[in-house]
Amino acid sequence: MTLAMRLLSMAALALSALPQKLPLGEVPRGKVVLILQPHHDDHTTDYGMGGLIARMVDEGYEAYYVRASNDEKDGAHGYARNDIVNLRESVEGTRILGIRKVISLNWRNDYMNPIPLNELREQLIVLIRKYKPDVVLGHNPWEHYQKNPDHRQVARAMAEAWWMAGFANVHPEHAALGLQPHSAHYLYGKARLDWGLGHRPNVAIELNESQVRKKQKAYVAHLNVYANPATARAYRVALARENLAVPEWESLTDAEAAVLMEEWHMQWISRRRGAEAGVPYAEDYYVLGEFDHLPGLKEYLSKNVVAR
Amino acid sequence: MTGMRLAAVGFAALGLAGADRVVVVTAGGADYVLAAGGTLAEMAGRGAEIHVLRLTNDEKDSWRLTPEETAARARREAEAAGALLGVKSVTSLGYRAWELGAVSFTELRDRIMLFIRHHKPRTLFIPNPHTHYDRVLDRYYAGRAAEDAWRSAGVEGVQPVQAEAGLQPHITHDVYYYAPPVDPERRTPEASATFVPQPKVVEIGAGLAKKIAVAQVYVTANESLARRLEERLRTSGRRLPVLDEITPAAIRRLVEENVRGLAKLAAAGTGYAAAEEFHYAGIEFRIPASYR
């Protein structure tokens, strides 16, 4: 195959991979969202959930963040110190988004693959029964090429906990603690679109400027792992070799430039997802709705359910 | 749906002889009936000998019953449903429902494999572990173990102790993977027909009435479904008139609507009025057309 043909076929492949325009989803009516994640920074991982969390809080939701691992590997300060710093930054980052509380389960970071999944699932069920979320938000349990074992396990436990918590015969012993059965009715799954075909979002959630700004700020609250000044310094050096510079960085230290660069990244991805949905800013999700587990009844319900 | 290619195949293409044996592996509940009940009813009507292996005890899906009472009722209902469908046997392994993730994969596989080697089916029905967005992960664990049991049952060296009990290796010709139709990509053809099961739709017009009747036998889980649905609607300011009073007749009506809805979904794009959809691994799966 000639180079030209190869380039043409690559271009065709890239075009065919372009996502179709996503429908805009509304935030469901509700009071509580529970964000179930393994790590301190997963509320605003690079493809982002922070915008939706900020929007839900704007629309009246109470938000609670579950951090399933102890984050001991994330950072350069050794296990114990990383755990402390990452928890502190998690509290700060989630506060920016309007989240009320961080609940740490403290499973060992990056070693969650062999943990008893039903035990983790029970922890999530306890929290769902306590906080009674309408919406559960986390990594898409069915995404492909997810390499992080903590992401896989928490997502898989979430895939069952969100609805199973509504069945009284699931951990009936919880009743003695005053925890009544409660199902969440919506699951919002997030994943990276560039990791295979496992995550094909079905809605885009529109964000406003303020929500994107909160997402940016929440992301760079995690200075233990993001916004490394050395990265900005390396960019400056590389650009200077070609007589180039970033005007916005001229009066900034490397640390400040690194923060700005991360904020741009958050804005860029929110703008890109927005463009795909025909709005200024957005995030995309695969949403499982209240009756998606009853595919045979969906049409019947849509025609026959009426207001009281 | 772009690139959709359905293999709409009627029963003439199933190649069932009267004496064929069929094994159905199910995680529990009415899963296999809702997904494959029409096809199985037709097979039973043509004389197939069908054996169902039910892995879990269904102890959790009820309304205000203890797990023990739920499990006992669910077992009776599973056996009655099988009998009505024309199934010869329903064997329950008794694993706790919705906890298959804690069961050893190899243990589960070997128990399914024993069942396959014992009954020597020509056709297997198994939960599809490759489907997305099915929130009941027992189906995933059951399907994953059953898929390997299908493969391993023909390999002499896997669990050779079963040979001591008189069980010989057995190769099953046809496999139907079934799943609730929740995966939007379920009809997208896989990359190759060789070694990868392909979407297949089976017309079930003749078996639809039987399928509805069989699904209605699962009284305990059906009441749970109806009451949870009514509760969700009531607490969110809505109502479904048929459930204003939750009577056995209302529940049966709901189940009928569910089965009819599933049949309509599966038939979409095929010209059939009622159907079931599978991923099918038949002769194409093993032997490419160019070699036959």
XYZ file of C-alpha atoms in Angstrom:
600
model
C 0.000 0.000 0.000
C 1.392 3.412 -0.940
C 1.816 6.115 1.677
C -0.988 8.152 0.088
C -3.365 5.202 0.202
C -2.374 4.516 3.762
C -3.050 8.128 4.736
C -6.379 8.058 2.914
C -7.482 4.903 4.676
C -6.363 6.350 8.015
C -8.399 9.487 7.313
C -11.425 7.373 6.408
C -11.007 5.413 9.610
C -10.761 8.608 11.634
C -13.888 10.007 9.985
C -15.860 6.834 10.588
C -14.800 6.966 14.229
C -16.183 10.471 14.701
C -18.991 10.305 17.230
C -22.517 11.080 16.078
C -24.216 14.046 17.640
C -25.463 13.064 21.063
C -28.898 13.999 22.381
C -28.844 16.436 25.283
C -29.902 14.831 28.532
C -31.725 16.540 31.362
C -30.700 16.122 34.968
C -33.425 13.950 36.495
C -35.573 15.390 39.239
C -34.082 14.337 42.535
C -32.436 15.319 45.753
C -29.282 13.278 46.260
C -26.414 12.101 44.059
C -23.883 9.597 45.340
C -20.577 9.543 43.496
C -18.954 6.113 43.855
C -15.284 6.208 42.911
C -12.064 4.531 43.876
C -9.796 7.555 44.060
C -9.457 11.046 45.449
C -9.430 12.710 42.013
C -11.973 10.613 40.101
C -14.688 13.213 40.555
C -12.875 15.131 37.866
C -10.712 12.697 35.984
C -9.475 14.056 32.701
C -12.695 13.375 30.853
C -14.633 14.734 33.722
C -17.652 14.268 35.902
C -17.093 17.497 37.773
C -19.302 19.531 35.457
C -22.321 17.276 35.970
C -21.761 17.224 39.739
C -21.592 21.040 39.775
C -24.749 21.223 37.656
C -26.645 18.831 39.896
C -25.656 20.850 42.962
C -26.778 24.011 41.138
C -30.122 22.315 40.550
C -30.584 21.492 44.215
C -28.959 18.109 44.681
C -27.018 17.107 47.784
C -23.823 15.384 46.614
C -21.716 12.850 48.542
C -18.409 11.399 47.391
C -17.248 7.875 48.158
C -13.512 7.336 47.845
C -13.074 3.583 47.981
C -9.266 3.354 48.099
C -6.680 5.044 50.314
C -4.792 6.613 47.384
C -1.449 5.685 48.914
C 0.264 5.208 45.533
C -0.755 8.524 44.036
C 1.994 11.088 44.578
C 5.652 11.237 45.473
C 5.527 11.398 49.267
C 5.387 7.747 50.268
C 2.290 5.733 51.082
C 1.263 7.244 54.409
C 1.854 10.862 53.420
C 0.166 10.407 50.026
C -2.938 9.080 51.775
C -3.105 12.140 54.031
C -2.390 14.714 51.307
C -4.723 13.120 48.776
C -7.584 12.972 51.264
C -7.070 16.643 52.136
C -7.016 17.621 48.462
C -10.029 15.451 47.795
C -11.987 17.314 50.454
C -10.921 20.616 48.891
C -11.651 19.539 45.294
C -15.055 18.130 46.111
C -15.907 21.251 48.169
C -15.356 23.358 45.045
C -17.943 21.225 43.244
C -20.400 21.606 46.108
C -20.031 18.066 47.435
C -20.971 17.864 51.104
C -18.828 15.016 52.344
C -16.056 12.599 51.364
C -16.476 9.057 52.691
C -13.265 6.999 52.539
C -13.476 3.207 52.494
C -9.673 2.880 52.554
C -9.199 -0.218 50.453
C -5.558 -0.506 49.423
C -4.899 1.647 46.380
C -4.112 -0.241 43.152
C -4.601 -3.560 44.961
C -8.374 -3.782 44.738
C -8.562 -6.557 42.147
C -8.447 -9.450 44.636
C -10.765 -7.896 47.212
C -14.059 -9.682 47.934
C -16.395 -7.856 45.596
C -19.527 -8.675 47.571
C -17.946 -7.006 50.626
C -17.298 -3.811 48.689
C -20.809 -4.054 47.233
C -22.259 -4.276 50.730
C -20.406 -1.119 51.766
C -21.948 0.694 48.821
C -25.383 -0.727 49.681
C -25.060 0.606 53.240
C -24.256 4.047 51.871
C -27.085 3.940 49.326
C -29.524 2.971 52.076
C -28.209 5.743 54.300
C -27.999 8.619 51.821
C -30.916 7.491 49.585
C -29.564 8.798 46.282
C -31.762 9.306 43.250
C -28.673 9.178 41.035
C -25.486 7.134 41.293
C -22.478 8.281 39.339
C -19.254 6.436 38.593
C -17.104 4.726 35.989
C -19.022 2.828 33.319
C -18.869 -0.805 34.483
C -19.000 -2.034 30.880
C -16.229 0.081 29.402
C -13.430 -1.661 27.539
C -9.682 -1.394 28.090
C -10.008 -0.067 31.622
C -6.593 -0.931 32.957
C -6.973 0.341 36.511
C -8.121 -2.494 38.806
C -9.631 -0.093 41.333
C -11.792 1.503 38.643
C -12.971 -1.904 37.458
C -13.876 -3.204 40.881
C -15.713 -0.158 42.174
C -17.640 0.111 38.909
C -18.607 -3.545 39.057
C -19.734 -3.300 42.673
C -21.712 -0.173 41.768
C -23.360 -1.974 38.821
C -25.257 -4.123 41.317
C -25.375 -1.991 44.475
C -27.436 0.849 42.973
C -30.520 -1.311 42.392
C -29.919 -4.222 44.763
C -30.047 -1.867 47.745
C -33.788 -1.671 47.138
C -34.391 -5.346 47.875
C -35.083 -6.157 51.533
C -33.589 -9.650 51.209
C -30.220 -8.188 50.227
C -28.418 -7.849 53.544
C -31.592 -8.065 55.648
C -29.452 -7.456 58.717
C -29.247 -3.767 57.752
C -32.860 -3.318 58.862
C -31.771 -3.630 62.502
C -29.589 -0.548 61.973
C -32.527 1.459 60.702
C -31.358 1.228 57.091
C -34.364 0.667 54.874
C -34.241 -0.674 51.304
C -33.664 2.065 48.777
C -32.875 1.900 45.057
C -31.273 4.657 43.086
C -33.173 5.087 39.834
C -30.474 6.407 37.545
C -26.908 5.305 36.950
C -24.589 7.694 35.128
C -21.537 5.870 33.789
C -18.469 7.743 32.599
C -15.532 6.498 30.619
C -12.947 7.658 28.152
C -14.124 7.601 24.569
C -10.667 6.773 23.310
C -10.549 3.433 25.133
C -12.254 1.095 22.716
C -15.899 0.495 21.932
C -17.116 -0.352 25.403
C -18.300 3.138 26.209
C -20.590 4.718 23.671
C -22.372 7.490 25.508
C -26.095 7.935 25.021
C -26.453 11.491 26.333
C -24.527 14.730 26.602
C -25.113 16.913 29.637
C -24.837 20.611 28.866
C -22.714 22.703 31.231
C -22.532 26.433 31.732
C -19.377 28.560 32.150
C -19.593 28.462 35.933
C -19.859 24.684 36.031
C -16.863 24.258 33.732
C -14.942 26.707 35.904
C -15.705 24.664 39.027
C -14.613 21.531 37.221
C -11.333 23.203 36.288
C -10.699 24.380 39.839
C -11.649 21.052 41.390
C -9.240 19.260 39.081
C -6.248 21.400 39.953
C -7.009 21.139 43.656
C -5.144 17.851 43.367
C -1.690 19.380 43.283
C -0.164 16.209 44.691
C -0.752 14.515 41.344
C -1.565 17.185 38.769
C -0.086 20.495 37.637
C 3.540 19.515 37.983
C 5.709 22.647 37.510
C 8.307 20.529 35.684
C 5.823 19.876 32.910
C 5.263 23.583 32.298
C 9.024 24.163 32.444
C 9.620 21.454 29.845
C 7.015 22.988 27.536
C 8.602 26.429 27.902
C 12.010 25.021 26.984
C 10.676 23.088 24.003
C 8.770 26.102 22.690
C 11.713 28.457 23.242
C 13.849 26.243 21.008
C 11.489 27.197 18.180
C 11.278 30.851 19.262
C 7.759 30.307 20.530
C 6.116 31.139 23.829
C 2.682 31.031 25.441
C 1.665 34.669 26.049
C -0.616 33.763 28.962
C 2.359 32.204 30.769
C 4.730 35.148 30.530
C 4.072 36.557 33.990
C 3.483 33.195 35.639
C 5.736 30.898 37.609
C 6.115 27.330 36.378
C 3.728 26.189 39.107
C 1.112 28.739 38.056
C 1.591 27.888 34.377
C 1.124 24.207 35.120
C -2.167 24.933 36.888
C -3.357 27.060 33.969
C -2.452 24.300 31.512
C -4.552 21.767 33.446
C -7.445 24.214 33.549
C -7.211 24.607 29.783
C -7.311 20.851 29.445
C -10.569 20.680 31.415
C -12.014 23.497 29.352
C -10.849 21.961 26.081
C -12.457 18.585 26.744
C -15.693 20.221 27.954
C -15.752 22.392 24.813
C -15.066 19.419 22.569
C -17.853 17.326 24.075
C -20.093 20.378 23.824
C -19.300 20.819 20.129
C -20.242 17.201 19.509
C -23.645 17.897 21.057
C -24.129 21.355 19.549
C -23.703 23.349 22.780
C -20.771 25.356 24.193
C -19.812 22.878 26.938
C -20.839 19.345 27.842
C -19.892 16.029 29.349
C -21.048 12.689 27.957
C -22.424 9.700 29.819
C -24.070 6.361 29.380
C -27.210 6.700 31.454
C -29.254 3.772 32.663
C -32.690 5.097 33.485
C -35.408 3.995 35.841
C -37.008 1.488 33.449
C -34.069 0.476 31.264
C -33.884 -2.870 33.065
C -37.407 -3.604 31.780
C -36.920 -3.329 28.018
C -40.100 -5.269 27.292
C -42.204 -2.833 29.298
C -40.668 0.472 28.273
C -43.013 1.184 25.394
C -46.035 0.043 27.398
C -45.062 2.263 30.321
C -44.421 5.247 28.081
C -47.977 4.910 26.713
C -49.838 4.051 29.892
C -48.209 5.745 32.875
C -50.144 8.852 33.912
C -49.748 11.538 36.536
C -51.536 11.027 39.846
C -28.568 1.324 13.476
C -25.794 1.378 10.919
C -24.419 -1.791 9.469
C -27.169 -3.920 10.958
C -27.303 -7.353 9.441
C -29.803 -9.713 10.885
C -29.755 -13.387 10.294
C -33.492 -13.917 10.507
C -33.833 -17.643 10.636
C -37.012 -19.647 11.046
C -37.278 -23.082 12.472
C -36.703 -24.793 9.173
C -33.088 -23.740 9.544
C -32.666 -24.983 13.080
C -32.132 -28.518 11.909
C -33.802 -30.035 14.938
C -34.524 -33.692 14.810
C -37.206 -35.086 17.054
C -34.802 -36.764 19.446
C -32.444 -33.827 19.920
C -31.387 -32.945 23.390
C -31.135 -29.387 24.654
C -29.454 -28.059 27.801
C -30.371 -24.628 29.140
C -28.134 -22.938 31.691
C -29.762 -20.154 33.661
C -28.587 -17.969 36.513
C -32.116 -18.014 37.874
C -35.548 -16.486 37.823
C -37.434 -16.381 34.557
C -34.313 -15.303 32.633
C -34.306 -18.121 30.125
C -38.065 -18.067 29.686
C -38.131 -14.340 28.913
C -35.217 -14.635 26.506
C -35.775 -18.026 24.888
C -39.127 -19.413 26.072
C -40.777 -19.221 22.663
C -37.924 -20.990 20.931
C -37.785 -23.668 23.609
C -41.564 -24.169 23.503
C -41.284 -24.796 19.775
C -38.383 -27.192 20.288
C -40.253 -29.087 22.997
C -43.271 -29.299 20.712
C -41.085 -30.937 18.086
C -39.958 -33.557 20.547
C -36.701 -32.138 21.857
C -35.644 -33.333 25.301
C -34.842 -30.194 27.296
C -32.948 -30.071 30.582
C -32.589 -26.844 32.566
C -29.703 -26.175 34.942
C -30.715 -23.423 37.381
C -27.677 -22.139 39.222
C -29.101 -19.944 41.990
C -31.953 -20.179 44.476
C -33.658 -16.825 43.683
C -33.882 -16.081 47.409
C -33.885 -12.294 47.113
C -36.533 -11.402 44.549
C -39.825 -11.204 46.420
C -42.066 -8.768 48.214
C -42.031 -9.033 52.022
C -41.039 -12.680 52.169
C -37.988 -14.068 53.952
C -35.105 -15.359 51.829
C -35.968 -18.909 52.888
C -39.630 -18.610 51.916
C -38.677 -16.857 48.696
C -36.225 -19.593 47.739
C -38.735 -22.358 48.465
C -41.475 -20.695 46.408
C -39.097 -19.822 43.587
C -37.979 -23.429 43.279
C -41.536 -24.720 43.089
C -42.394 -22.081 40.518
C -39.264 -22.798 38.446
C -40.196 -26.474 38.303
C -43.828 -25.727 37.444
C -42.735 -23.288 34.727
C -40.391 -25.886 33.263
C -43.139 -28.495 33.223
C -45.532 -26.139 31.465
C -42.892 -25.267 28.903
C -42.324 -28.940 28.145
C -38.949 -29.211 29.843
C -38.010 -32.699 30.998
C -36.004 -31.677 34.074
C -35.104 -28.579 36.088
C -32.009 -29.093 38.230
C -31.247 -26.458 40.868
C -27.694 -26.066 42.166
C -28.795 -23.783 44.997
C -26.159 -21.034 44.890
C -27.335 -17.891 46.646
C -28.936 -15.511 44.180
C -27.031 -12.374 43.187
C -23.866 -13.681 44.798
C -22.373 -15.747 41.984
C -19.493 -13.297 41.842
C -18.190 -14.877 45.020
C -18.283 -18.404 43.596
C -15.172 -19.949 42.085
C -15.341 -19.723 38.317
C -13.794 -23.169 37.940
C -16.218 -24.752 40.406
C -19.172 -23.320 38.531
C -17.735 -24.303 35.154
C -17.079 -27.863 36.243
C -20.580 -28.328 37.618
C -22.077 -27.069 34.364
C -19.643 -29.245 32.424
C -20.766 -32.326 34.364
C -24.338 -31.534 33.395
C -23.358 -31.200 29.734
C -21.366 -34.424 29.727
C -24.260 -36.211 31.427
C -27.021 -35.046 29.074
C -24.920 -34.853 25.867
C -26.983 -32.076 24.253
C -26.899 -31.130 20.605
C -27.904 -27.581 21.550
C -26.993 -25.329 24.457
C -28.677 -22.145 25.622
C -26.459 -20.021 27.874
C -26.564 -16.470 29.246
C -24.497 -14.135 27.089
C -21.591 -12.887 29.214
C -20.560 -10.427 26.507
C -23.669 -8.294 26.651
C -23.412 -4.765 28.008
C -25.653 -2.906 30.442
C -27.288 -5.966 31.990
C -27.278 -4.960 35.642
C -27.776 -8.501 36.973
C -24.186 -9.689 37.088
C -25.180 -13.256 38.046
C -26.008 -13.632 34.360
C -22.496 -12.554 33.454
C -20.860 -14.986 35.885
C -23.185 -17.808 34.825
C -22.597 -17.111 31.135
C -18.860 -16.902 31.490
C -18.710 -20.243 33.308
C -21.193 -21.861 30.897
C -19.235 -20.686 27.873
C -16.113 -22.334 29.200
C -18.079 -25.429 30.219
C -19.211 -25.771 26.600
C -15.585 -25.643 25.460
C -14.156 -27.764 28.247
C -16.816 -30.492 28.091
C -15.189 -31.727 24.899
C -11.671 -31.725 26.281
C -10.775 -35.056 27.835
C -8.138 -33.589 30.121
C -10.479 -31.193 31.890
C -11.812 -32.819 35.065
C -10.735 -36.354 34.095
C -12.287 -37.609 37.317
C -15.658 -37.228 35.625
C -14.608 -40.083 33.318
C -14.289 -42.269 36.404
C -17.975 -41.589 36.962
C -18.755 -42.711 33.425
C -18.899 -39.287 31.776
C -17.236 -38.972 28.405
C -16.117 -35.754 26.684
C -18.946 -34.211 24.717
C -18.974 -31.593 21.974
C -22.159 -29.521 21.706
C -22.927 -28.509 18.106
C -25.078 -25.406 18.498
C -24.981 -22.719 21.134
C -27.519 -19.968 21.608
C -26.350 -17.076 23.781
C -29.330 -15.266 25.284
C -29.655 -11.954 27.111
C -32.225 -9.306 27.922
C -32.214 -6.766 25.067
C -30.533 -3.952 26.973
C -27.374 -3.627 24.899
C -27.815 -1.092 22.078
C -25.005 -2.809 20.168
C -26.470 -6.279 20.445
C -27.318 -6.548 16.753
C -24.059 -5.240 15.449
C -22.381 -8.158 13.668
C -19.196 -9.395 15.233
C -15.949 -9.177 13.315
C -16.029 -12.637 11.825
C -18.504 -15.480 11.585
C -15.746 -17.916 12.386
C -15.143 -18.465 16.094
C -17.431 -15.542 16.958
C -21.157 -16.050 17.545
C -23.387 -13.891 15.356
C -26.745 -12.195 15.967
C -29.671 -14.411 15.076
C -33.407 -13.807 15.314
C -35.884 -16.659 15.660
C -39.583 -16.210 14.888
C -41.774 -17.364 17.790
C -45.314 -16.647 16.653
C -46.471 -20.160 17.479
C -44.772 -20.203 20.871
C -45.726 -16.744 22.110
C -48.897 -17.770 23.974
C -47.053 -20.605 25.714
C -44.202 -18.257 26.598
C -46.623 -15.788 28.219
C -48.272 -18.552 30.227
C -44.915 -19.901 31.402
C -43.635 -16.462 32.406
C -46.789 -15.955 34.496
C -45.938 -19.018 36.590
C -43.157 -17.092 38.369
C -45.706 -15.587 40.775
C -43.232 -14.558 43.497
C -40.845 -12.577 41.314
C -43.691 -11.190 39.228
C -45.397 -9.766 42.299
C -42.071 -8.244 43.335
C -41.777 -6.595 39.920
C -45.325 -5.239 40.011
C -45.072 -3.859 43.532
C -41.686 -2.233 42.933
C -42.962 -0.657 39.743
C -46.115 0.625 41.457
C -44.048 1.952 44.374
C -41.639 3.794 42.092
C -44.488 5.365 40.144
C -46.469 6.276 43.266
C -43.506 7.894 45.012
C -42.756 9.960 41.931
C -46.341 11.168 41.442
C -47.377 8.745 38.723
C -49.528 5.671 38.316
C -50.048 2.785 35.947
C -53.828 2.190 35.901
C -53.500 -1.581 35.601
C -51.634 -1.570 38.931
C -54.090 0.626 40.827
C -55.068 -2.580 42.530
C -52.323 -5.193 42.550
C -54.265 -8.381 42.016
C -53.035 -11.665 40.531
C -54.881 -10.743 37.335
C -53.152 -7.345 37.167
C -49.766 -8.969 37.651
C -50.480 -11.512 34.936
C -51.436 -8.667 32.618
C -48.164 -6.882 33.360
C -46.188 -10.028 32.624
C -48.067 -10.503 29.364
C -47.269 -6.948 28.316
C -43.614 -7.560 29.180
C -43.389 -10.753 27.122
C -45.202 -9.157 24.185
C -42.905 -6.139 24.402
C -39.818 -8.335 24.352
C -41.146 -10.280 21.369
C -41.810 -7.038 19.500
C -38.341 -5.684 20.247
C -36.684 -8.852 18.983
C -38.833 -8.844 15.843
C -37.976 -5.258 14.931
C -36.592 -5.065 11.417
C -37.262 -8.708 10.573
C -40.839 -8.742 9.290
C -41.861 -11.145 12.039
C -44.604 -10.233 14.499
C -42.892 -11.903 17.440
C -39.370 -13.159 17.844
C -36.450 -13.880 20.115
C -32.891 -12.793 19.524
C -29.679 -14.596 20.247
C -26.029 -14.775 19.448
C -25.634 -18.080 17.709
C -22.630 -20.313 17.333
C -23.390 -23.029 14.824
C -21.435 -24.684 12.052
C -20.108 -21.345 10.742
C -18.608 -20.828 14.157
C -16.436 -23.902 13.880
C -15.832 -24.364 10.163
C -15.437 -21.417 7.766
C -17.600 -21.738 4.626
C -14.493 -21.856 2.441
C -13.439 -25.122 4.090
C -16.803 -26.847 3.786
